[in-house]
Tab-separated table of C-alpha atoms and ligand atoms in Angstrom:
chain	number	residue	atom	x	y	z
A	1	MET	CA	-18.475	-7.553	-65.657
A	2	TYR	CA	-20.831	-5.289	-63.817
A	3	SER	CA	-23.113	-6.791	-61.330
A	4	LEU	CA	-26.031	-5.653	-59.323
A	5	LYS	CA	-26.284	-5.831	-55.582
A	6	GLY	CA	-29.591	-5.629	-53.738
A	7	ALA	CA	-31.697	-3.896	-56.406
A	8	GLY	CA	-35.320	-4.520	-56.278
A	9	THR	CA	-35.394	-5.845	-52.773
A	10	LYS	CA	-37.803	-3.739	-50.802
A	11	GLY	CA	-36.025	-1.723	-48.175
A	12	SER	CA	-32.555	-2.630	-49.429
A	13	GLY	CA	-31.879	0.914	-50.418
A	14	THR	CA	-29.853	1.992	-53.429
A	15	ALA	CA	-28.489	-0.404	-55.921
A	16	HIS	CA	-24.652	-0.653	-55.964
A	17	TRP	CA	-22.726	-1.237	-59.081
A	18	GLU	CA	-19.419	-2.815	-59.097
A	19	ARG	CA	-17.128	-3.992	-61.826
A	20	LYS	CA	-15.720	-7.438	-61.286
A	21	ALA	CA	-12.138	-8.261	-62.180
A	22	THR	CA	-13.427	-10.621	-64.812
A	23	ALA	CA	-14.018	-7.871	-67.411
A	24	MET	CA	-12.013	-8.701	-70.528
A	25	PRO	CA	-9.755	-6.070	-72.110
A	26	ASN	CA	-11.455	-6.293	-75.554
A	27	ASN	CA	-14.961	-6.306	-74.227
A	28	GLU	CA	-17.627	-3.670	-74.763
A	29	THR	CA	-17.359	-0.694	-72.442
A	30	ILE	CA	-20.264	1.374	-73.845
A	31	PHE	CA	-23.969	1.097	-73.712
A	32	THR	CA	-26.651	3.468	-74.963
A	33	MET	CA	-30.080	4.505	-73.813
A	34	GLU	CA	-32.601	5.808	-76.248
A	35	ALA	CA	-36.318	6.298	-75.650
A	36	THR	CA	-39.318	7.581	-77.472
A	37	PRO	CA	-40.633	10.824	-75.964
A	38	LEU	CA	-43.904	9.653	-74.350
A	39	LYS	CA	-46.997	11.430	-73.165
A	40	TYR	CA	-48.758	9.333	-70.566
A	41	GLY	CA	-51.982	9.514	-68.687
A	42	PRO	CA	-55.782	8.920	-68.718
A	43	GLY	CA	-57.036	11.242	-71.460
A	44	ALA	CA	-53.655	11.715	-73.170
A	45	SER	CA	-55.041	10.569	-76.543
A	46	GLU	CA	-57.245	13.660	-76.574
A	47	GLU	CA	-54.056	15.553	-77.397
A	48	ALA	CA	-53.197	13.410	-80.381
A	49	GLY	CA	-54.009	16.140	-82.957
A	50	TRP	CA	-51.982	18.690	-81.032
A	51	GLU	CA	-49.025	16.241	-80.858
A	52	LEU	CA	-49.124	15.742	-84.605
A	53	LYS	CA	-49.239	19.398	-85.336
A	54	GLN	CA	-46.122	19.886	-83.174
A	55	MET	CA	-44.451	17.258	-85.426
A	56	GLY	CA	-45.029	19.511	-88.395
A	57	VAL	CA	-46.878	17.189	-90.644
A	58	GLY	CA	-49.881	18.169	-92.805
A	59	ARG	CA	-51.030	14.856	-94.266
A	60	VAL	CA	-50.743	11.535	-92.610
A	61	MET	CA	-51.552	7.797	-93.040
A	62	LEU	CA	-53.213	6.439	-89.928
A	63	VAL	CA	-52.718	2.734	-89.489
A	64	SER	CA	-55.256	0.767	-87.400
A	65	ASP	CA	-57.174	-2.454	-87.309
A	66	PRO	CA	-60.862	-3.466	-87.539
A	67	GLY	CA	-61.152	-4.281	-83.841
A	68	VAL	CA	-59.957	-0.784	-82.765
A	69	VAL	CA	-62.210	0.770	-85.392
A	70	LYS	CA	-65.155	-1.200	-83.903
A	71	ALA	CA	-64.280	-0.039	-80.414
A	72	ASN	CA	-64.750	3.575	-81.732
A	73	ILE	CA	-61.202	4.503	-80.943
A	74	THR	CA	-59.900	5.058	-84.497
A	75	GLY	CA	-62.757	7.394	-85.474
A	76	ARG	CA	-62.311	9.507	-82.376
A	77	ILE	CA	-58.559	9.953	-83.016
A	78	VAL	CA	-59.259	10.898	-86.605
A	79	GLU	CA	-61.596	13.606	-85.468
A	80	LEU	CA	-59.029	14.952	-83.095
A	81	ILE	CA	-56.367	15.046	-85.771
A	82	GLU	CA	-58.622	16.672	-88.340
A	83	ALA	CA	-59.652	19.298	-85.767
A	84	GLU	CA	-56.078	20.505	-85.877
A	85	GLY	CA	-56.137	20.858	-89.634
A	86	VAL	CA	-54.094	17.741	-90.398
A	87	GLU	CA	-55.400	15.619	-93.346
A	88	VAL	CA	-55.789	11.900	-92.521
A	89	GLU	CA	-56.167	8.760	-94.632
A	90	VAL	CA	-57.032	5.645	-92.710
A	91	TRP	CA	-55.625	2.146	-93.400
A	92	ASP	CA	-57.636	-0.046	-91.105
A	93	ARG	CA	-56.582	-3.451	-92.375
A	94	SER	CA	-53.696	-4.243	-90.013
A	95	ARG	CA	-53.705	-7.867	-89.105
A	96	VAL	CA	-53.235	-9.161	-85.610
A	97	GLU	CA	-49.846	-10.965	-85.875
A	98	PRO	CA	-48.848	-9.380	-89.235
A	99	THR	CA	-47.404	-11.248	-92.212
A	100	ASP	CA	-45.134	-10.193	-95.043
A	101	ASP	CA	-48.195	-9.842	-97.177
A	102	SER	CA	-50.183	-7.700	-94.754
A	103	PHE	CA	-47.086	-5.419	-94.300
A	104	GLN	CA	-46.778	-5.231	-98.080
A	105	ALA	CA	-50.397	-4.192	-98.576
A	106	ALA	CA	-49.958	-1.410	-96.093
A	107	ALA	CA	-46.670	-0.302	-97.549
A	108	ASP	CA	-48.195	-0.133	-101.034
A	109	PHE	CA	-50.893	2.184	-99.703
A	110	ALA	CA	-48.199	4.292	-98.030
A	111	VAL	CA	-46.098	4.543	-101.194
A	112	ASP	CA	-49.113	5.473	-103.323
A	113	GLY	CA	-50.273	8.074	-100.777
A	114	ASP	CA	-46.967	9.950	-100.517
A	115	PHE	CA	-47.761	11.000	-96.963
A	116	GLU	CA	-45.765	13.446	-94.753
A	117	GLY	CA	-46.095	11.330	-91.661
A	118	PHE	CA	-47.679	8.317	-90.056
A	119	VAL	CA	-49.921	7.598	-87.069
A	120	ALA	CA	-50.529	4.164	-85.566
A	121	VAL	CA	-53.568	3.569	-83.449
A	122	GLY	CA	-53.768	-0.016	-82.191
A	123	GLY	CA	-51.700	-2.840	-80.632
A	124	GLY	CA	-48.196	-3.824	-81.576
A	125	SER	CA	-49.398	-5.134	-84.885
A	126	SER	CA	-50.669	-1.759	-86.064
A	127	ILE	CA	-47.617	0.074	-84.689
A	128	ASP	CA	-45.327	-2.354	-86.438
A	129	THR	CA	-47.312	-2.083	-89.706
A	130	ALA	CA	-46.891	1.691	-89.498
A	131	LYS	CA	-43.134	1.403	-88.918
A	132	VAL	CA	-42.687	-0.744	-92.014
A	133	SER	CA	-44.997	1.327	-94.171
A	134	ASP	CA	-42.999	4.384	-93.109
A	135	LEU	CA	-39.711	2.522	-93.960
A	136	ILE	CA	-40.805	1.532	-97.469
A	137	ALA	CA	-42.507	4.837	-98.238
A	138	THR	CA	-39.447	6.799	-97.118
A	139	HIS	CA	-36.598	4.619	-98.599
A	140	GLY	CA	-38.231	2.216	-101.060
A	141	GLY	CA	-37.015	-1.330	-101.619
A	142	GLU	CA	-38.459	-4.726	-100.753
A	143	ILE	CA	-39.581	-5.512	-97.264
A	144	ILE	CA	-37.632	-8.807	-97.246
A	145	ASP	CA	-34.351	-6.917	-97.945
A	146	TYR	CA	-34.691	-5.252	-94.542
A	147	VAL	CA	-35.749	-8.345	-92.630
A	148	ASN	CA	-33.120	-9.651	-90.174
A	149	ALA	CA	-30.607	-12.061	-91.709
A	150	PRO	CA	-30.549	-14.983	-92.266
A	151	VAL	CA	-34.262	-14.976	-93.103
A	152	GLY	CA	-33.971	-11.608	-94.943
A	153	GLY	CA	-31.280	-9.458	-96.316
A	154	GLY	CA	-30.512	-7.597	-93.117
A	155	LYS	CA	-30.229	-4.259	-95.034
A	156	LYS	CA	-29.980	-1.128	-92.801
A	157	PRO	CA	-32.314	1.743	-93.565
A	158	PRO	CA	-30.110	4.452	-95.171
A	159	GLY	CA	-31.450	7.342	-93.047
A	160	PRO	CA	-34.205	8.467	-90.721
A	161	LEU	CA	-37.862	7.838	-91.592
A	162	LYS	CA	-40.785	10.242	-91.878
A	163	PRO	CA	-42.404	11.262	-88.483
A	164	LEU	CA	-44.407	8.476	-86.732
A	165	LEU	CA	-46.737	9.046	-83.778
A	166	ALA	CA	-47.629	5.821	-82.013
A	167	ILE	CA	-50.890	5.497	-79.964
A	168	PRO	CA	-51.058	2.060	-78.393
A	169	THR	CA	-54.425	0.546	-77.483
A	170	THR	CA	-53.098	-2.490	-75.743
A	171	ALA	CA	-50.695	-2.742	-72.801
A	172	GLY	CA	-48.131	-5.231	-74.049
A	173	THR	CA	-45.581	-4.980	-76.774
A	174	GLY	CA	-44.207	-1.544	-75.878
A	175	ALA	CA	-43.972	-1.138	-79.661
A	176	GLU	CA	-44.235	2.624	-79.184
A	177	ALA	CA	-40.890	2.501	-77.526
A	178	THR	CA	-38.998	-0.119	-79.615
A	179	THR	CA	-36.895	-0.282	-82.772
A	180	VAL	CA	-38.362	-3.562	-84.021
A	181	ALA	CA	-41.249	-4.585	-86.265
A	182	ILE	CA	-42.201	-8.326	-86.011
A	183	LEU	CA	-43.741	-10.267	-88.910
A	184	ASP	CA	-44.774	-13.768	-89.758
A	185	ILE	CA	-43.452	-15.289	-92.979
A	186	PRO	CA	-45.871	-18.149	-93.459
A	187	GLU	CA	-44.039	-19.533	-96.553
A	188	GLN	CA	-40.974	-20.174	-94.454
A	189	HIS	CA	-42.898	-21.058	-91.204
A	190	VAL	CA	-40.983	-18.442	-89.383
A	191	LYS	CA	-41.573	-15.281	-87.434
A	192	THR	CA	-38.863	-12.715	-87.464
A	193	GLY	CA	-38.413	-8.988	-87.580
A	194	ILE	CA	-36.876	-5.779	-88.936
A	195	SER	CA	-34.845	-4.032	-86.358
A	196	HIS	CA	-33.086	-0.690	-86.517
A	197	GLN	CA	-33.063	2.439	-84.467
A	198	TYR	CA	-34.702	4.413	-87.289
A	199	LEU	CA	-37.824	2.295	-86.802
A	200	ARG	CA	-38.405	3.769	-83.278
A	201	PRO	CA	-41.530	5.955	-83.366
A	202	ASP	CA	-40.815	9.707	-82.964
A	203	ARG	CA	-43.514	10.114	-80.241
A	204	GLY	CA	-45.881	7.991	-78.275
A	205	VAL	CA	-49.188	8.905	-76.659
A	206	VAL	CA	-49.990	6.366	-73.954
A	207	ASP	CA	-53.587	6.578	-72.739
A	208	PRO	CA	-54.828	3.807	-70.381
A	209	LEU	CA	-58.473	4.759	-71.164
A	210	LEU	CA	-57.940	3.216	-74.613
A	211	THR	CA	-57.482	-0.236	-73.055
A	212	LEU	CA	-60.617	-0.345	-70.918
A	213	SER	CA	-62.522	-2.441	-73.479
A	214	MET	CA	-59.755	-4.953	-73.949
A	215	PRO	CA	-61.062	-8.505	-73.160
A	216	PRO	CA	-59.421	-10.349	-70.188
A	217	GLU	CA	-57.678	-12.836	-72.422
A	218	VAL	CA	-55.964	-10.067	-74.415
A	219	THR	CA	-55.078	-8.278	-71.209
A	220	SER	CA	-53.561	-11.518	-69.913
A	221	SER	CA	-51.476	-12.278	-72.970
A	222	CYS	CA	-50.281	-8.630	-73.377
A	223	GLY	CA	-49.485	-8.318	-69.631
A	224	LEU	CA	-47.485	-11.525	-69.556
A	225	ASP	CA	-45.503	-10.182	-72.605
A	226	VAL	CA	-44.646	-7.083	-70.496
A	227	VAL	CA	-43.439	-9.293	-67.659
A	228	CYS	CA	-41.349	-11.358	-70.070
A	229	HIS	CA	-39.777	-8.282	-71.696
A	230	ALA	CA	-38.727	-7.021	-68.295
A	231	ALA	CA	-37.597	-10.327	-66.889
A	232	GLU	CA	-35.623	-11.352	-69.954
A	233	SER	CA	-33.919	-7.942	-70.164
A	234	TYR	CA	-33.059	-7.996	-66.510
A	235	ILE	CA	-31.577	-11.499	-66.853
A	236	SER	CA	-29.884	-10.923	-70.219
A	237	LYS	CA	-26.066	-11.250	-70.718
A	238	PRO	CA	-24.440	-8.010	-69.393
A	239	TYR	CA	-23.449	-5.554	-72.027
A	240	ASP	CA	-19.793	-5.804	-71.078
A	241	ALA	CA	-19.700	-9.559	-71.469
A	242	ARG	CA	-19.550	-9.313	-75.297
A	243	PRO	CA	-16.693	-8.103	-77.465
A	244	LYS	CA	-16.451	-4.486	-78.340
A	245	PRO	CA	-17.786	-3.900	-81.911
A	246	GLU	CA	-15.377	-2.665	-84.578
A	247	SER	CA	-17.596	0.309	-85.324
A	248	PRO	CA	-20.650	1.960	-83.559
A	249	ASP	CA	-22.611	0.715	-86.612
A	250	ASP	CA	-22.083	-2.833	-85.481
A	251	ARG	CA	-23.276	-2.353	-81.915
A	252	PRO	CA	-26.366	-4.524	-81.680
A	253	PRO	CA	-29.673	-2.851	-80.845
A	254	TYR	CA	-30.062	-5.456	-78.014
A	255	GLN	CA	-26.981	-4.646	-76.021
A	256	GLY	CA	-27.458	-6.733	-72.901
A	257	ALA	CA	-28.231	-5.878	-69.314
A	258	ASN	CA	-26.991	-2.500	-68.213
A	259	PRO	CA	-27.632	-0.091	-65.329
A	260	ILE	CA	-30.145	2.104	-67.207
A	261	ALA	CA	-32.176	-0.744	-68.779
A	262	ASP	CA	-32.368	-2.415	-65.386
A	263	MET	CA	-34.187	0.564	-63.907
A	264	TRP	CA	-36.943	0.411	-66.574
A	265	SER	CA	-37.251	-3.294	-66.436
A	266	ALA	CA	-37.362	-3.347	-62.606
A	267	ARG	CA	-40.286	-0.894	-62.454
A	268	ALA	CA	-42.152	-2.873	-65.135
A	269	LEU	CA	-41.701	-6.042	-63.088
A	270	GLU	CA	-43.132	-4.353	-59.980
A	271	TYR	CA	-46.123	-3.155	-61.948
A	272	GLY	CA	-46.665	-6.516	-63.612
A	273	GLY	CA	-46.514	-8.403	-60.370
A	274	LYS	CA	-48.788	-5.995	-58.603
A	275	TYR	CA	-51.427	-4.982	-61.234
A	276	LEU	CA	-51.780	-7.597	-63.940
A	277	ARG	CA	-54.151	-9.802	-61.947
A	278	ARG	CA	-56.313	-6.840	-61.167
A	279	ALA	CA	-56.426	-5.617	-64.799
A	280	VAL	CA	-57.545	-9.126	-65.935
A	281	GLU	CA	-60.085	-9.399	-63.156
A	282	ASN	CA	-61.727	-6.035	-63.727
A	283	GLY	CA	-61.148	-4.278	-67.059
A	284	GLU	CA	-62.562	-1.040	-65.563
A	285	ASP	CA	-59.927	-0.825	-62.955
A	286	VAL	CA	-58.250	2.343	-64.286
A	287	GLU	CA	-55.404	2.250	-61.755
A	288	ALA	CA	-54.450	-1.312	-62.780
A	289	ARG	CA	-54.922	-0.499	-66.510
A	290	GLY	CA	-52.758	2.584	-66.066
A	291	ALA	CA	-49.917	0.663	-64.346
A	292	MET	CA	-49.950	-2.080	-66.998
A	293	MET	CA	-50.003	0.479	-69.882
A	294	LEU	CA	-47.142	2.383	-68.303
A	295	GLY	CA	-45.397	-0.877	-67.478
A	296	ALA	CA	-45.612	-1.814	-71.180
A	297	SER	CA	-43.824	1.322	-72.217
A	298	LEU	CA	-41.258	1.055	-69.378
A	299	ALA	CA	-40.478	-2.494	-70.374
A	300	GLY	CA	-40.265	-1.480	-74.028
A	301	VAL	CA	-37.569	0.946	-73.191
A	302	GLY	CA	-35.766	-1.587	-71.072
A	303	PHE	CA	-35.818	-4.404	-73.595
A	304	GLY	CA	-35.189	-1.952	-76.420
A	305	SER	CA	-31.839	-1.423	-74.738
A	306	ALA	CA	-30.959	-4.719	-73.084
A	307	GLY	CA	-32.961	-7.207	-75.257
A	308	VAL	CA	-34.912	-10.397	-74.912
A	309	HIS	CA	-33.699	-13.897	-75.426
A	310	ILE	CA	-34.792	-17.557	-74.837
A	311	PRO	CA	-38.552	-17.236	-74.222
A	312	HIS	CA	-38.961	-14.840	-77.136
A	313	ALA	CA	-36.762	-16.985	-79.430
A	314	CYS	CA	-38.980	-20.035	-78.586
A	315	ALA	CA	-42.087	-17.917	-79.093
A	316	TYR	CA	-41.284	-17.330	-82.780
A	317	PRO	CA	-41.715	-21.007	-83.888
A	318	ILE	CA	-44.463	-21.574	-81.340
A	319	ALA	CA	-46.481	-18.835	-83.039
A	320	GLY	CA	-45.200	-19.430	-86.513
A	321	LEU	CA	-45.089	-23.163	-87.069
A	322	LYS	CA	-48.737	-24.306	-86.727
A	323	HIS	CA	-51.711	-22.188	-87.199
A	324	GLU	CA	-54.370	-24.312	-85.588
A	325	TRP	CA	-55.162	-22.774	-82.197
A	326	GLN	CA	-58.077	-20.342	-82.031
A	327	PRO	CA	-57.393	-18.150	-79.038
A	328	PRO	CA	-60.304	-17.282	-76.777
A	329	GLY	CA	-61.148	-13.548	-76.564
A	330	TYR	CA	-59.418	-12.715	-79.884
A	331	PRO	CA	-61.011	-12.047	-83.343
A	332	ASP	CA	-61.972	-15.494	-84.765
A	333	ASP	CA	-61.005	-14.805	-88.382
A	334	HIS	CA	-57.791	-16.854	-88.227
A	335	PRO	CA	-56.210	-19.260	-85.787
A	336	PHE	CA	-52.999	-18.065	-84.117
A	337	VAL	CA	-51.153	-17.991	-80.808
A	338	PRO	CA	-51.228	-14.537	-79.218
A	339	HIS	CA	-47.679	-13.267	-78.758
A	340	GLY	CA	-47.607	-12.872	-74.946
A	341	TRP	CA	-48.876	-16.387	-74.446
A	342	SER	CA	-46.453	-17.796	-76.986
A	343	VAL	CA	-43.655	-16.221	-74.920
A	344	ILE	CA	-44.744	-16.965	-71.376
A	345	VAL	CA	-45.221	-20.756	-71.866
A	346	THR	CA	-41.437	-21.406	-72.010
A	347	ALA	CA	-40.418	-18.704	-69.549
A	348	PRO	CA	-40.432	-20.864	-66.399
A	349	ALA	CA	-38.198	-23.513	-67.907
A	350	ALA	CA	-36.018	-20.903	-69.598
A	351	PHE	CA	-35.312	-19.128	-66.275
A	352	ARG	CA	-34.622	-22.508	-64.596
A	353	PHE	CA	-31.997	-23.077	-67.293
A	354	THR	CA	-30.444	-19.602	-66.991
A	355	TYR	CA	-30.435	-19.551	-63.144
A	356	GLU	CA	-26.864	-20.769	-62.731
A	357	ALA	CA	-25.563	-17.841	-64.813
A	358	ASP	CA	-26.573	-15.337	-62.176
A	359	PRO	CA	-28.722	-16.521	-59.229
A	360	ASP	CA	-28.831	-12.997	-57.696
A	361	ARG	CA	-30.556	-11.520	-60.695
A	362	HIS	CA	-33.124	-14.335	-60.740
A	363	HIS	CA	-33.813	-13.660	-57.079
A	364	SER	CA	-34.196	-9.957	-57.791
A	365	VAL	CA	-36.776	-10.650	-60.501
A	366	ALA	CA	-38.666	-12.864	-58.101
A	367	GLU	CA	-38.661	-10.153	-55.450
A	368	LEU	CA	-39.714	-7.434	-57.847
A	369	LEU	CA	-42.625	-9.504	-59.054
A	370	THR	CA	-43.856	-10.410	-55.582
A	371	GLY	CA	-42.936	-7.151	-53.835
A	372	GLU	CA	-41.460	-9.244	-51.036
A	373	LYS	CA	-38.128	-10.486	-49.885
A	374	VAL	CA	-37.730	-14.082	-51.142
A	375	GLU	CA	-36.118	-16.288	-48.492
A	376	LYS	CA	-34.162	-19.436	-49.412
A	377	ALA	CA	-34.490	-18.918	-53.193
A	378	ASP	CA	-33.299	-21.514	-55.691
A	379	GLU	CA	-33.663	-22.223	-59.400
A	380	ASN	CA	-37.352	-23.056	-58.916
A	381	THR	CA	-38.337	-19.907	-57.148
A	382	LEU	CA	-38.794	-17.496	-60.108
A	383	PRO	CA	-40.396	-20.296	-62.333
A	384	GLY	CA	-42.921	-20.981	-59.494
A	385	ILE	CA	-43.817	-17.263	-59.192
A	386	LEU	CA	-44.333	-17.041	-62.967
A	387	ILE	CA	-46.472	-20.133	-63.023
A	388	ARG	CA	-48.695	-18.792	-60.213
A	389	LEU	CA	-49.168	-15.586	-62.209
A	390	MET	CA	-49.941	-17.516	-65.396
A	391	ARG	CA	-52.598	-19.587	-63.647
A	392	ASP	CA	-54.161	-16.596	-62.034
A	393	VAL	CA	-54.507	-14.705	-65.332
A	394	GLY	CA	-55.785	-17.640	-67.354
A	395	ALA	CA	-52.766	-18.286	-69.558
A	396	PRO	CA	-52.471	-21.607	-71.466
A	397	LYS	CA	-50.815	-24.373	-69.439
A	398	GLY	CA	-48.027	-24.938	-71.802
A	399	VAL	CA	-46.823	-25.670	-75.339
A	400	ARG	CA	-49.096	-28.744	-75.627
A	401	GLU	CA	-52.303	-26.669	-75.180
A	402	LEU	CA	-51.214	-24.564	-78.164
A	403	GLY	CA	-51.328	-27.541	-80.472
A	404	TYR	CA	-47.853	-29.185	-80.160
A	405	SER	CA	-46.580	-32.544	-78.936
A	406	GLU	CA	-43.209	-34.068	-78.219
A	407	ASP	CA	-43.048	-34.989	-81.947
A	408	ASP	CA	-42.867	-31.268	-82.764
A	409	ILE	CA	-39.873	-30.485	-80.549
A	410	GLY	CA	-37.317	-30.918	-83.366
A	411	ASP	CA	-39.168	-28.454	-85.538
A	412	LEU	CA	-39.644	-25.969	-82.724
A	413	VAL	CA	-35.929	-26.129	-81.906
A	414	GLU	CA	-35.070	-25.599	-85.506
A	415	GLY	CA	-37.184	-22.404	-85.530
A	416	ALA	CA	-35.853	-21.171	-82.219
A	417	ILE	CA	-32.176	-21.729	-82.961
A	418	LYS	CA	-32.548	-19.451	-86.054
A	419	GLN	CA	-33.133	-16.546	-83.685
A	420	GLN	CA	-29.417	-16.130	-82.912
A	421	ARG	CA	-29.954	-12.348	-82.734
A	422	LEU	CA	-31.911	-13.072	-79.544
A	423	LEU	CA	-30.172	-16.108	-78.245
A	424	VAL	CA	-26.812	-14.410	-78.040
A	425	GLY	CA	-28.336	-12.275	-75.353
A	426	ALA	CA	-29.079	-15.236	-73.060
A	427	PRO	CA	-26.813	-15.138	-69.994
A	428	ARG	CA	-25.853	-18.740	-70.509
A	429	GLU	CA	-24.918	-20.271	-73.888
A	430	VAL	CA	-27.852	-22.129	-75.269
A	431	GLY	CA	-27.696	-24.913	-77.867
A	432	GLU	CA	-30.202	-27.130	-79.594
A	433	VAL	CA	-30.184	-29.760	-76.847
A	434	ASP	CA	-30.888	-27.033	-74.198
A	435	LEU	CA	-33.721	-25.620	-76.261
A	436	ALA	CA	-35.220	-29.113	-76.725
A	437	ASN	CA	-35.110	-29.645	-72.933
A	438	ILE	CA	-36.715	-26.215	-72.253
A	439	ILE	CA	-39.545	-26.857	-74.734
A	440	ARG	CA	-40.035	-30.385	-73.346
A	441	GLU	CA	-40.269	-29.048	-69.797
A	442	SER	CA	-42.791	-26.415	-71.059
A	443	MET	CA	-45.316	-28.900	-72.478
A	444	GLU	CA	-47.321	-28.419	-69.237
A	445	ASN	CA	-46.281	-25.916	-66.620
A	446	TRP	CA	-48.721	-27.254	-64.116
B	1	LIG	FE1	-42.769	-9.605	-76.708
């Protein structure tokens, strides 16, 4: 398998790749790197209309949510698009943490409207809603047919979708760069997704000025999601540690750690470690906002290639099982656990568990986050660094604070173990007992 020497350590020079003699003859030898063309910078969203015109669409559905409308962002983008002669119809009912029903309502609007293209203006929820609306409007069918098996039918979209321009207004999911759309299925108490390369937006416009009004709590949750995307990707099972697929069709979208994904993840870790505290502390800090916004996209490309695993697998039931917690700083129309916080709470214990699979990579993540050489590192070093960051940015203490107790561990494990698509990417095999231990250790992180 390939391994990494010295990457991320300040002053250590270039990373060296080497193949170990342990590579198996029937193992994967190929990895891919795909990314959304991005336009980044303060003021970039002023060019949204121009971008859309370049994409050759005359009539679009713009997907947004009430909070972004209230922040006067959606209206401004509509004006810019119309100024270029492109007709826009706005769907502003995206729900934070979408459900199958909220996706369906948007998809119905998309089918009725027969649009030429799509624009998403909002957080990951709006971007994911646009992806699914585009999928159903282009190819028809039921949403559940496309949802990942075993929850849904696992059907692949038969061809490319209509053009989609993504304009994120949070610095978190990296949804502008990824091939997934995440949804909650309340009836089954499960959160899952639709994933296929055709879901990747055609272009992204990433403008940190759109995030200036984001409350500190939202900044915290989104930023910790970025850190987890990058850390999980960097610590995922290497791409050449799994069997070669029979056909390119069967190559998973989450391929495992590879040299290209590592570069994107490493830079996102540096930004997260250096700028997240500042962005939470002072929302007007444009430099910190910019680094987190760019970090979200960088991490999106990294995890879009390598993949996330244990913390994200645990996050699905943590967010999906109980709907009792009303998060501070978020719209108070329904209780829920914000995605980034649902992920970060189990990250310290998850990385303590994965440590033995590749201590060097865990050390590298610790060094990238702190920007310093870490002396005498062990399995508690990276968890300790993550816990300090969580405390500093006001994250929940652990799973208990989100409404769970030891009595819920069985149900949480049942939800997490269903996420095999993610768990196969963990660098160490993880079973139900391991997940139970990780969740138990994550009840209170400090
Ligand atoms: Fe995430």
